[in-house]
Amino acid sequence: MRSRVLLFALSLAFATTAQAVEIVLKYDYDTQNFFNTGSSNGQKARATLEAAADFYSEILTDTLDRIETPDPFYSQAFNGVATWEWQAGFTHPGTGGSVTLYDLTIPQNEFWIYVGARSLSGSTLGYGGTSSPGYSYGGDGGFSSSEISQINSISDDFVDAVTTRGELSGYVSWGGSLTFDNDTSTTWNYDYSVNPTSNQNDLYSVAIHEMGHVLGLGTSSQWTGLVDVSNNVFTGSNSIASYGTYPPATTGHWADGTMSVRYGTNVAQETALDPTLRRGDRKHLTDLDAAALKDIGWSVTPPDLSQPGDFNGDGQVDIADYVVWRNNLGSSNELAIHNNGNGGGITAADYTIWKNNFGQSQGAFSGLAGPTSVPEPTALSIAVVCFGGLCLGRARQGKH
């Protein structure tokens, strides 16, 4: 039996959602150099985290307002001055202590995550969350009535940007923090471009999970408000549509072992936001995870995971795709091969596309399993005969 480890402690997170979102990773508090580009593992870890951030940046399509503290307002009629301030609080990823930063300027659409590592207790691999921002404003001295109106307008816009990022409803925030375990209890696969071995914990999978927490999954009031604690199910309409019924859930995760499909494919996979991860496993965000993001207020679109030669839409270019091509050869359109051919119907040219991409995976994980040779005629062969421009194909099992 494969051992399972308890995955992730949740930081306390409060409600705060979110269109062309850019997840920006901040390494200012990586005080234990987990992502140090001076080391091979640090370079791999940073590239892996950036890949996870890029994935979320691709699928989140909200528009987030810029957060910027207004300049002091000086009365031209009297001696008054009005000032504003806001605070971003989060857990120091390198120490576990509290950090409060004042008057950050966060550009439009950017969502900041401070990252690092420290020793985490037990079998916890990662820890991610956010907090509600604080703000204050006030004035000293006198102002004219028109100046008071200007100050009130500035204050309203400022508070709206800090607390809602311009969104009408749902979870939203300036960002948050996440940390990874760096003690001897964890054997990391730092490199997202290769699958973990049977004794490794996969950093990419943990990053996808923890960023989900920073984005409000399992940590926001929007999530907990949709959990029926009496029946241990999630009541969000998008999640119900994805799962087919009420998906099993707790206040922090999907129930252990909850299944879905990798987002944008039909490949079955355990959800990214369930509480455990097996050593040796690679997890991607699933359709159910993405549905929950929608339920808590994010606008989400499927990633572009098209891979030439992936004729059955499972994310891999392999023998199964050859079978789909063979069985549909001659079709005037490419619906049967998920439109992953050359666009001119299902012909011998699509076999060449399959052959040239054999062994590849979708998206950022192209070539994940390493170089692979396409089966040669000793394993299988194809005969293509053309009559008057019509190409017919026949495959047969080769002899060994």
mmCIF file with all atom_site columns, N, CA and C in Angstrom, residues 81-127:
data_model
loop_
_atom_site.group_PDB
_atom_site.id
_atom_site.type_symbol
_atom_site.label_atom_id
_atom_site.label_alt_id
_atom_site.label_comp_id
_atom_site.label_asym_id
_atom_site.label_entity_id
_atom_site.label_seq_id
_atom_site.pdbx_PDB_ins_code
_atom_site.Cartn_x
_atom_site.Cartn_y
_atom_site.Cartn_z
_atom_site.occupancy
_atom_site.B_iso_or_equiv
_atom_site.pdbx_formal_charge
_atom_site.auth_seq_id
_atom_site.auth_comp_id
_atom_site.auth_asym_id
_atom_site.auth_atom_id
_atom_site.pdbx_PDB_model_num
ATOM 1   N N  . VAL A 1 81  ? -4.902 68.958 6.294   1.00 0.00 ? 81  VAL A N  1
ATOM 2   C CA . VAL A 1 81  ? -4.187 67.944 5.529   1.00 0.00 ? 81  VAL A CA 1
ATOM 3   C C  . VAL A 1 81  ? -4.861 66.592 5.780   1.00 0.00 ? 81  VAL A C  1
ATOM 4   N N  . ALA A 1 82  ? -5.154 65.878 4.709   1.00 0.00 ? 82  ALA A N  1
ATOM 5   C CA . ALA A 1 82  ? -5.760 64.546 4.805   1.00 0.00 ? 82  ALA A CA 1
ATOM 6   C C  . ALA A 1 82  ? -4.750 63.504 4.339   1.00 0.00 ? 82  ALA A C  1
ATOM 7   N N  . THR A 1 83  ? -4.682 62.360 5.044   1.00 0.00 ? 83  THR A N  1
ATOM 8   C CA . THR A 1 83  ? -3.733 61.296 4.704   1.00 0.00 ? 83  THR A CA 1
ATOM 9   C C  . THR A 1 83  ? -4.432 59.935 4.691   1.00 0.00 ? 83  THR A C  1
ATOM 10  N N  . TRP A 1 84  ? -3.808 59.000 3.995   1.00 0.00 ? 84  TRP A N  1
ATOM 11  C CA . TRP A 1 84  ? -4.331 57.639 3.878   1.00 0.00 ? 84  TRP A CA 1
ATOM 12  C C  . TRP A 1 84  ? -3.196 56.643 4.111   1.00 0.00 ? 84  TRP A C  1
ATOM 13  N N  . GLU A 1 85  ? -3.565 55.434 4.529   1.00 0.00 ? 85  GLU A N  1
ATOM 14  C CA . GLU A 1 85  ? -2.571 54.382 4.750   1.00 0.00 ? 85  GLU A CA 1
ATOM 15  C C  . GLU A 1 85  ? -3.255 53.022 4.609   1.00 0.00 ? 85  GLU A C  1
ATOM 16  N N  . TRP A 1 86  ? -2.515 52.025 4.107   1.00 0.00 ? 86  TRP A N  1
ATOM 17  C CA . TRP A 1 86  ? -3.042 50.658 4.126   1.00 0.00 ? 86  TRP A CA 1
ATOM 18  C C  . TRP A 1 86  ? -1.930 49.689 4.498   1.00 0.00 ? 86  TRP A C  1
ATOM 19  N N  . GLN A 1 87  ? -2.333 48.536 5.010   1.00 0.00 ? 87  GLN A N  1
ATOM 20  C CA . GLN A 1 87  ? -1.376 47.549 5.499   1.00 0.00 ? 87  GLN A CA 1
ATOM 21  C C  . GLN A 1 87  ? -1.690 46.180 4.904   1.00 0.00 ? 87  GLN A C  1
ATOM 22  N N  . ALA A 1 88  ? -0.633 45.478 4.491   1.00 0.00 ? 88  ALA A N  1
ATOM 23  C CA . ALA A 1 88  ? -0.741 44.087 4.038   1.00 0.00 ? 88  ALA A CA 1
ATOM 24  C C  . ALA A 1 88  ? -0.044 43.212 5.069   1.00 0.00 ? 88  ALA A C  1
ATOM 25  N N  . GLY A 1 89  ? -0.800 42.346 5.714   1.00 0.00 ? 89  GLY A N  1
ATOM 26  C CA . GLY A 1 89  ? -0.231 41.452 6.715   1.00 0.00 ? 89  GLY A CA 1
ATOM 27  C C  . GLY A 1 89  ? -0.204 40.020 6.219   1.00 0.00 ? 89  GLY A C  1
ATOM 28  N N  . PHE A 1 90  ? 0.863  39.282 6.561   1.00 0.00 ? 90  PHE A N  1
ATOM 29  C CA . PHE A 1 90  ? 0.966  37.883 6.145   1.00 0.00 ? 90  PHE A CA 1
ATOM 30  C C  . PHE A 1 90  ? 1.972  37.161 7.029   1.00 0.00 ? 90  PHE A C  1
ATOM 31  N N  . THR A 1 91  ? 2.006  35.847 6.903   1.00 0.00 ? 91  THR A N  1
ATOM 32  C CA . THR A 1 91  ? 2.945  35.023 7.652   1.00 0.00 ? 91  THR A CA 1
ATOM 33  C C  . THR A 1 91  ? 4.297  35.014 6.950   1.00 0.00 ? 91  THR A C  1
ATOM 34  N N  . HIS A 1 92  ? 5.359  35.322 7.685   1.00 0.00 ? 92  HIS A N  1
ATOM 35  C CA . HIS A 1 92  ? 6.712  35.284 7.129   1.00 0.00 ? 92  HIS A CA 1
ATOM 36  C C  . HIS A 1 92  ? 7.006  33.856 6.685   1.00 0.00 ? 92  HIS A C  1
ATOM 37  N N  . PRO A 1 93  ? 7.254  33.619 5.387   1.00 0.00 ? 93  PRO A N  1
ATOM 38  C CA . PRO A 1 93  ? 7.442  32.238 4.930   1.00 0.00 ? 93  PRO A CA 1
ATOM 39  C C  . PRO A 1 93  ? 8.714  31.578 5.446   1.00 0.00 ? 93  PRO A C  1
ATOM 40  N N  . GLY A 1 94  ? 9.683  32.379 5.892   1.00 0.00 ? 94  GLY A N  1
ATOM 41  C CA . GLY A 1 94  ? 10.938 31.813 6.362   1.00 0.00 ? 94  GLY A CA 1
ATOM 42  C C  . GLY A 1 94  ? 11.011 31.594 7.851   1.00 0.00 ? 94  GLY A C  1
ATOM 43  N N  . THR A 1 95  ? 10.115 32.250 8.622   1.00 0.00 ? 95  THR A N  1
ATOM 44  C CA . THR A 1 95  ? 10.192 32.140 10.082  1.00 0.00 ? 95  THR A CA 1
ATOM 45  C C  . THR A 1 95  ? 8.880  31.731 10.729  1.00 0.00 ? 95  THR A C  1
ATOM 46  N N  . GLY A 1 96  ? 7.769  31.983 10.076  1.00 0.00 ? 96  GLY A N  1
ATOM 47  C CA . GLY A 1 96  ? 6.466  31.730 10.679  1.00 0.00 ? 96  GLY A CA 1
ATOM 48  C C  . GLY A 1 96  ? 5.943  32.894 11.484  1.00 0.00 ? 96  GLY A C  1
ATOM 49  N N  . GLY A 1 97  ? 6.722  33.960 11.596  1.00 0.00 ? 97  GLY A N  1
ATOM 50  C CA . GLY A 1 97  ? 6.279  35.146 12.310  1.00 0.00 ? 97  GLY A CA 1
ATOM 51  C C  . GLY A 1 97  ? 5.327  35.989 11.476  1.00 0.00 ? 97  GLY A C  1
ATOM 52  N N  . SER A 1 98  ? 4.910  37.098 12.052  1.00 0.00 ? 98  SER A N  1
ATOM 53  C CA . SER A 1 98  ? 3.977  37.994 11.366  1.00 0.00 ? 98  SER A CA 1
ATOM 54  C C  . SER A 1 98  ? 4.731  39.124 10.685  1.00 0.00 ? 98  SER A C  1
ATOM 55  N N  . VAL A 1 99  ? 4.289  39.484 9.502   1.00 0.00 ? 99  VAL A N  1
ATOM 56  C CA . VAL A 1 99  ? 4.864  40.592 8.745   1.00 0.00 ? 99  VAL A CA 1
ATOM 57  C C  . VAL A 1 99  ? 3.738  41.553 8.387   1.00 0.00 ? 99  VAL A C  1
ATOM 58  N N  . THR A 1 100 ? 3.982  42.834 8.558   1.00 0.00 ? 100 THR A N  1
ATOM 59  C CA . THR A 1 100 ? 3.047  43.858 8.106   1.00 0.00 ? 100 THR A CA 1
ATOM 60  C C  . THR A 1 100 ? 3.808  44.847 7.244   1.00 0.00 ? 100 THR A C  1
ATOM 61  N N  . LEU A 1 101 ? 3.366  45.024 6.022   1.00 0.00 ? 101 LEU A N  1
ATOM 62  C CA . LEU A 1 101 ? 3.973  45.980 5.106   1.00 0.00 ? 101 LEU A CA 1
ATOM 63  C C  . LEU A 1 101 ? 2.990  47.115 4.861   1.00 0.00 ? 101 LEU A C  1
ATOM 64  N N  . TYR A 1 102 ? 3.522  48.316 4.782   1.00 0.00 ? 102 TYR A N  1
ATOM 65  C CA . TYR A 1 102 ? 2.686  49.506 4.674   1.00 0.00 ? 102 TYR A CA 1
ATOM 66  C C  . TYR A 1 102 ? 2.790  50.133 3.285   1.00 0.00 ? 102 TYR A C  1
ATOM 67  N N  . ASP A 1 103 ? 1.644  50.508 2.770   1.00 0.00 ? 103 ASP A N  1
ATOM 68  C CA . ASP A 1 103 ? 1.537  51.343 1.575   1.00 0.00 ? 103 ASP A CA 1
ATOM 69  C C  . ASP A 1 103 ? 2.271  50.769 0.362   1.00 0.00 ? 103 ASP A C  1
ATOM 70  N N  . LEU A 1 104 ? 2.114  49.448 0.155   1.00 0.00 ? 104 LEU A N  1
ATOM 71  C CA . LEU A 1 104 ? 2.611  48.844 -1.075  1.00 0.00 ? 104 LEU A CA 1
ATOM 72  C C  . LEU A 1 104 ? 1.841  49.403 -2.266  1.00 0.00 ? 104 LEU A C  1
ATOM 73  N N  . THR A 1 105 ? 2.506  49.529 -3.386  1.00 0.00 ? 105 THR A N  1
ATOM 74  C CA . THR A 1 105 ? 1.830  49.846 -4.636  1.00 0.00 ? 105 THR A CA 1
ATOM 75  C C  . THR A 1 105 ? 1.757  48.572 -5.460  1.00 0.00 ? 105 THR A C  1
ATOM 76  N N  . ILE A 1 106 ? 0.553  48.061 -5.642  1.00 0.00 ? 106 ILE A N  1
ATOM 77  C CA . ILE A 1 106 ? 0.351  46.814 -6.373  1.00 0.00 ? 106 ILE A CA 1
ATOM 78  C C  . ILE A 1 106 ? -0.334 47.149 -7.689  1.00 0.00 ? 106 ILE A C  1
ATOM 79  N N  . PRO A 1 107 ? 0.354  46.949 -8.817  1.00 0.00 ? 107 PRO A N  1
ATOM 80  C CA . PRO A 1 107 ? -0.204 47.339 -10.116 1.00 0.00 ? 107 PRO A CA 1
ATOM 81  C C  . PRO A 1 107 ? -1.495 46.607 -10.457 1.00 0.00 ? 107 PRO A C  1
ATOM 82  N N  . GLN A 1 108 ? -2.219 47.179 -11.396 1.00 0.00 ? 108 GLN A N  1
ATOM 83  C CA . GLN A 1 108 ? -3.469 46.578 -11.852 1.00 0.00 ? 108 GLN A CA 1
ATOM 84  C C  . GLN A 1 108 ? -3.235 45.131 -12.275 1.00 0.00 ? 108 GLN A C  1
ATOM 85  N N  . ASN A 1 109 ? -4.143 44.272 -11.856 1.00 0.00 ? 109 ASN A N  1
ATOM 86  C CA . ASN A 1 109 ? -4.188 42.848 -12.207 1.00 0.00 ? 109 ASN A CA 1
ATOM 87  C C  . ASN A 1 109 ? -3.128 41.995 -11.516 1.00 0.00 ? 109 ASN A C  1
ATOM 88  N N  . GLU A 1 110 ? -2.226 42.602 -10.757 1.00 0.00 ? 110 GLU A N  1
ATOM 89  C CA . GLU A 1 110 ? -1.214 41.794 -10.087 1.00 0.00 ? 110 GLU A CA 1
ATOM 90  C C  . GLU A 1 110 ? -1.724 41.288 -8.742  1.00 0.00 ? 110 GLU A C  1
ATOM 91  N N  . PHE A 1 111 ? -1.368 40.057 -8.448  1.00 0.00 ? 111 PHE A N  1
ATOM 92  C CA . PHE A 1 111 ? -1.715 39.393 -7.193  1.00 0.00 ? 111 PHE A CA 1
ATOM 93  C C  . PHE A 1 111 ? -0.401 38.856 -6.640  1.00 0.00 ? 111 PHE A C  1
ATOM 94  N N  . TRP A 1 112 ? 0.047  39.417 -5.511  1.00 0.00 ? 112 TRP A N  1
ATOM 95  C CA . TRP A 1 112 ? 1.388  39.126 -4.996  1.00 0.00 ? 112 TRP A CA 1
ATOM 96  C C  . TRP A 1 112 ? 1.369  37.970 -4.007  1.00 0.00 ? 112 TRP A C  1
ATOM 97  N N  . ILE A 1 113 ? 2.379  37.101 -4.118  1.00 0.00 ? 113 ILE A N  1
ATOM 98  C CA . ILE A 1 113 ? 2.553  36.023 -3.150  1.00 0.00 ? 113 ILE A CA 1
ATOM 99  C C  . ILE A 1 113 ? 4.006  36.018 -2.690  1.00 0.00 ? 113 ILE A C  1
ATOM 100 N N  . TYR A 1 114 ? 4.211  36.237 -1.391  1.00 0.00 ? 114 TYR A N  1
ATOM 101 C CA . TYR A 1 114 ? 5.550  36.149 -0.802  1.00 0.00 ? 114 TYR A CA 1
ATOM 102 C C  . TYR A 1 114 ? 5.847  34.689 -0.492  1.00 0.00 ? 114 TYR A C  1
ATOM 103 N N  . VAL A 1 115 ? 7.015  34.207 -0.933  1.00 0.00 ? 115 VAL A N  1
ATOM 104 C CA . VAL A 1 115 ? 7.308  32.774 -0.853  1.00 0.00 ? 115 VAL A CA 1
ATOM 105 C C  . VAL A 1 115 ? 8.627  32.523 -0.124  1.00 0.00 ? 115 VAL A C  1
ATOM 106 N N  . GLY A 1 116 ? 8.742  31.320 0.418   1.00 0.00 ? 116 GLY A N  1
ATOM 107 C CA . GLY A 1 116 ? 9.959  30.916 1.109   1.00 0.00 ? 116 GLY A CA 1
ATOM 108 C C  . GLY A 1 116 ? 9.803  29.516 1.655   1.00 0.00 ? 116 GLY A C  1
ATOM 109 N N  . ALA A 1 117 ? 10.643 29.174 2.625   1.00 0.00 ? 117 ALA A N  1
ATOM 110 C CA . ALA A 1 117 ? 10.612 27.825 3.196   1.00 0.00 ? 117 ALA A CA 1
ATOM 111 C C  . ALA A 1 117 ? 11.101 27.867 4.633   1.00 0.00 ? 117 ALA A C  1
ATOM 112 N N  . ARG A 1 118 ? 10.650 26.885 5.386   1.00 0.00 ? 118 ARG A N  1
ATOM 113 C CA . ARG A 1 118 ? 11.120 26.666 6.748   1.00 0.00 ? 118 ARG A CA 1
ATOM 114 C C  . ARG A 1 118 ? 10.729 25.250 7.151   1.00 0.00 ? 118 ARG A C  1
ATOM 115 N N  . SER A 1 119 ? 11.201 24.803 8.283   1.00 0.00 ? 119 SER A N  1
ATOM 116 C CA . SER A 1 119 ? 10.829 23.482 8.773   1.00 0.00 ? 119 SER A CA 1
ATOM 117 C C  . SER A 1 119 ? 9.384  23.515 9.249   1.00 0.00 ? 119 SER A C  1
ATOM 118 N N  . LEU A 1 120 ? 8.559  22.643 8.684   1.00 0.00 ? 120 LEU A N  1
ATOM 119 C CA . LEU A 1 120 ? 7.154  22.535 9.066   1.00 0.00 ? 120 LEU A CA 1
ATOM 120 C C  . LEU A 1 120 ? 6.946  21.247 9.849   1.00 0.00 ? 120 LEU A C  1
ATOM 121 N N  . SER A 1 121 ? 6.083  21.296 10.818  1.00 0.00 ? 121 SER A N  1
ATOM 122 C CA . SER A 1 121 ? 5.914  20.171 11.733  1.00 0.00 ? 121 SER A CA 1
ATOM 123 C C  . SER A 1 121 ? 5.263  18.972 11.060  1.00 0.00 ? 121 SER A C  1
ATOM 124 N N  . GLY A 1 122 ? 5.587  17.797 11.570  1.00 0.00 ? 122 GLY A N  1
ATOM 125 C CA . GLY A 1 122 ? 4.962  16.567 11.110  1.00 0.00 ? 122 GLY A CA 1
ATOM 126 C C  . GLY A 1 122 ? 5.200  16.312 9.636   1.00 0.00 ? 122 GLY A C  1
ATOM 127 N N  . SER A 1 123 ? 4.146  15.893 8.959   1.00 0.00 ? 123 SER A N  1
ATOM 128 C CA . SER A 1 123 ? 4.244  15.562 7.537   1.00 0.00 ? 123 SER A CA 1
ATOM 129 C C  . SER A 1 123 ? 3.726  16.678 6.641   1.00 0.00 ? 123 SER A C  1
ATOM 130 N N  . THR A 1 124 ? 3.586  17.884 7.193   1.00 0.00 ? 124 THR A N  1
ATOM 131 C CA . THR A 1 124 ? 3.098  19.018 6.410   1.00 0.00 ? 124 THR A CA 1
ATOM 132 C C  . THR A 1 124 ? 4.139  19.422 5.377   1.00 0.00 ? 124 THR A C  1
ATOM 133 N N  . LEU A 1 125 ? 3.708  19.553 4.139   1.00 0.00 ? 125 LEU A N  1
ATOM 134 C CA . LEU A 1 125 ? 4.602  19.902 3.041   1.00 0.00 ? 125 LEU A CA 1
ATOM 135 C C  . LEU A 1 125 ? 4.560  21.378 2.686   1.00 0.00 ? 125 LEU A C  1
ATOM 136 N N  . GLY A 1 126 ? 3.448  22.034 2.929   1.00 0.00 ? 126 GLY A N  1
ATOM 137 C CA . GLY A 1 126 ? 3.324  23.430 2.554   1.00 0.00 ? 126 GLY A CA 1
ATOM 138 C C  . GLY A 1 126 ? 2.243  24.122 3.343   1.00 0.00 ? 126 GLY A C  1
ATOM 139 N N  . TYR A 1 127 ? 2.259  25.436 3.256   1.00 0.00 ? 127 TYR A N  1
ATOM 140 C CA . TYR A 1 127 ? 1.354  26.259 4.062   1.00 0.00 ? 127 TYR A CA 1
ATOM 141 C C  . TYR A 1 127 ? 1.100  27.539 3.280   1.00 0.00 ? 127 TYR A C  1
#
